[in-house]
XYZ file of C-alpha atoms in Angstrom:
146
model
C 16.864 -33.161 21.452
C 13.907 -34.849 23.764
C 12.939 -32.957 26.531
C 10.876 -35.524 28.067
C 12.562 -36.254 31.340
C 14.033 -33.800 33.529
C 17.656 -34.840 32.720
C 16.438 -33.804 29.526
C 15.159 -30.215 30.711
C 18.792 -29.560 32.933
C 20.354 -30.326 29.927
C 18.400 -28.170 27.869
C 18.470 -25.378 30.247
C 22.615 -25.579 30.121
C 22.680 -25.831 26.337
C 20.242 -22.781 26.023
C 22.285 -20.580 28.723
C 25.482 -21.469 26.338
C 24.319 -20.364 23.426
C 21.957 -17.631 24.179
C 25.801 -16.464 26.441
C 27.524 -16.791 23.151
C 25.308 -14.590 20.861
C 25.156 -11.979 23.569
C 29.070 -11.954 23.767
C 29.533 -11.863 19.895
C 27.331 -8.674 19.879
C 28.938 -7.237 23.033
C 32.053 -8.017 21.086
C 31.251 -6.384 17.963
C 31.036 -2.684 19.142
C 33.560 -0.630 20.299
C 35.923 -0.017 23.271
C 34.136 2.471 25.229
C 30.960 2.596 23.745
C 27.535 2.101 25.868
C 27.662 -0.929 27.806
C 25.201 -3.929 27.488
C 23.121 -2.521 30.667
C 23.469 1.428 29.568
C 21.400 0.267 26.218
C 19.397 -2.050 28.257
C 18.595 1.354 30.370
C 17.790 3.563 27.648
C 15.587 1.443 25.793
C 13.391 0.789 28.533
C 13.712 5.170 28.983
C 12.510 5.177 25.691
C 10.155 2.545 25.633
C 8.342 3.214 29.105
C 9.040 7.091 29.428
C 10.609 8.676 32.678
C 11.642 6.586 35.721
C 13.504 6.812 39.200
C 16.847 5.064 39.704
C 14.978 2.744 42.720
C 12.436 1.445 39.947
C 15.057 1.296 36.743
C 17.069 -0.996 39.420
C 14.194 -3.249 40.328
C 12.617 -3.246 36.332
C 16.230 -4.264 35.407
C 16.735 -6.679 38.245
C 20.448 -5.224 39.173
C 21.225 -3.382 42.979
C 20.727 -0.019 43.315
C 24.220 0.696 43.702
C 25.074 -0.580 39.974
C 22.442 1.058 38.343
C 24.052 4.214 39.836
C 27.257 3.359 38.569
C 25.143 2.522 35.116
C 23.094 5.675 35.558
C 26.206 8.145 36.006
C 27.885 7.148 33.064
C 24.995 7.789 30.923
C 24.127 10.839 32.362
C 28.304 11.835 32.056
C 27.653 11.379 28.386
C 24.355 13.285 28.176
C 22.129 10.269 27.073
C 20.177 10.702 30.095
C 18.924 13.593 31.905
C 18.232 13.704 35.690
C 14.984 16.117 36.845
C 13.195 16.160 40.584
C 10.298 14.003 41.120
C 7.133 16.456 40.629
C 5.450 14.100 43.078
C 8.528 14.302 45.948
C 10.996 16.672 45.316
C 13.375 14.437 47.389
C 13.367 11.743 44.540
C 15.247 12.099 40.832
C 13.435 11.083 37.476
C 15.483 9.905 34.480
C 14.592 10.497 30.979
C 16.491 9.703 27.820
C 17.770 12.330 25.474
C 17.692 13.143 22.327
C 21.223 12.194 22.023
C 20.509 9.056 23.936
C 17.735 8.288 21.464
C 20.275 8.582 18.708
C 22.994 6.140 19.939
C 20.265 3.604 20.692
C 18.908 3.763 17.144
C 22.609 3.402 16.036
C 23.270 0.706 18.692
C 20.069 -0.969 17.552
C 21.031 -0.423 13.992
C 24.348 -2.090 14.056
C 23.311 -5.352 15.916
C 20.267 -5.729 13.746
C 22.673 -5.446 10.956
C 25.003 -7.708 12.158
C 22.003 -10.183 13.300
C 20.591 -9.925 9.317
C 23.354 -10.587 7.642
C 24.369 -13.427 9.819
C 20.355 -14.870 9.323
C 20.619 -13.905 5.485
C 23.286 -16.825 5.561
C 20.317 -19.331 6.953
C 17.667 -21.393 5.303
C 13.959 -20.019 5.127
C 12.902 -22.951 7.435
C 15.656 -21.934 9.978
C 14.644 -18.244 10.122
C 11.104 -19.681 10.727
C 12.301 -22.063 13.634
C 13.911 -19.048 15.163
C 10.783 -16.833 14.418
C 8.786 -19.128 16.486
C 10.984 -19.062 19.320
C 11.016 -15.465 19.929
C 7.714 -16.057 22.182
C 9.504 -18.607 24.216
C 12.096 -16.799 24.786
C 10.779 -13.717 25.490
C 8.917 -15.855 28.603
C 11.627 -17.514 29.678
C 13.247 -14.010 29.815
C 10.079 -12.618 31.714
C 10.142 -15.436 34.027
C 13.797 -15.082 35.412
């Protein structure tokens, strides 16, 4: 595909928000009814990635309202992957950190998609896995810049 006018880039930009929607369904579609939703893992891996937060700044890192990352929030702490502690710096704040037991179903979350993902990329060509490989920076911009 040229990208050379910006025709070209619009229709890039729809093709790319297809398929990049697509992959991100299949995977949403692959686990199970009431497991962690798509934004609960999103919240614990940045928990486990970045340490401790506050609900106001796990809203604005994840770009969603305040009021659905307390809807996200409570259901993770109902099922004990997060845990909520005062603010040592203002006791009138809350601090999230991930559990132990939300470590474990992000490793298994984690382990099942990247499963899924492998076998599904075992089935490509060397020279396709590369094309993808050197993607991964693009993409990984693109998602930055949103």
């Amino acid at each position: 595909m040229k990208v050379d006018s910006p025709n070209d880039t619009a229709r890039l930009a729809s093709e790319l928000r297809l398929a990049v929607g697509r992959v991100t369904r299949r995977l949403r579609q692959a686990h199970a009814v009431g497991d962690v939703s798509l934004s609960g893992v999103s919240v614990l891996a940045r928990l486990a990635r970045d340490g401790s937060e506050s609900p106001t700044s796990l809203a604005e890192a994840e770009r969603v309202r305040p009021q659905a990352m307390a809807s996200t929030l409570a259901l993770l702490e109902q099922r004990g992957l997060v845990r909520r502690s005062p603010d040592p710096a203002d006791g009138r704040r809350s601090i999230l950190e991930i559990t132990d037991e939300g470590r474990a179903v992000l490793a298994e979350r984690r382990s099942a998609s990247v499963h899924r993902l492998g076998a599904v990329l075992d089935e490509f060509t060397a020279e396709e896995r590369a094309t993808l490989a050197s993607a991964l920076p693009l993409l990984d911009r693109l998602a930055e810049r949103l």
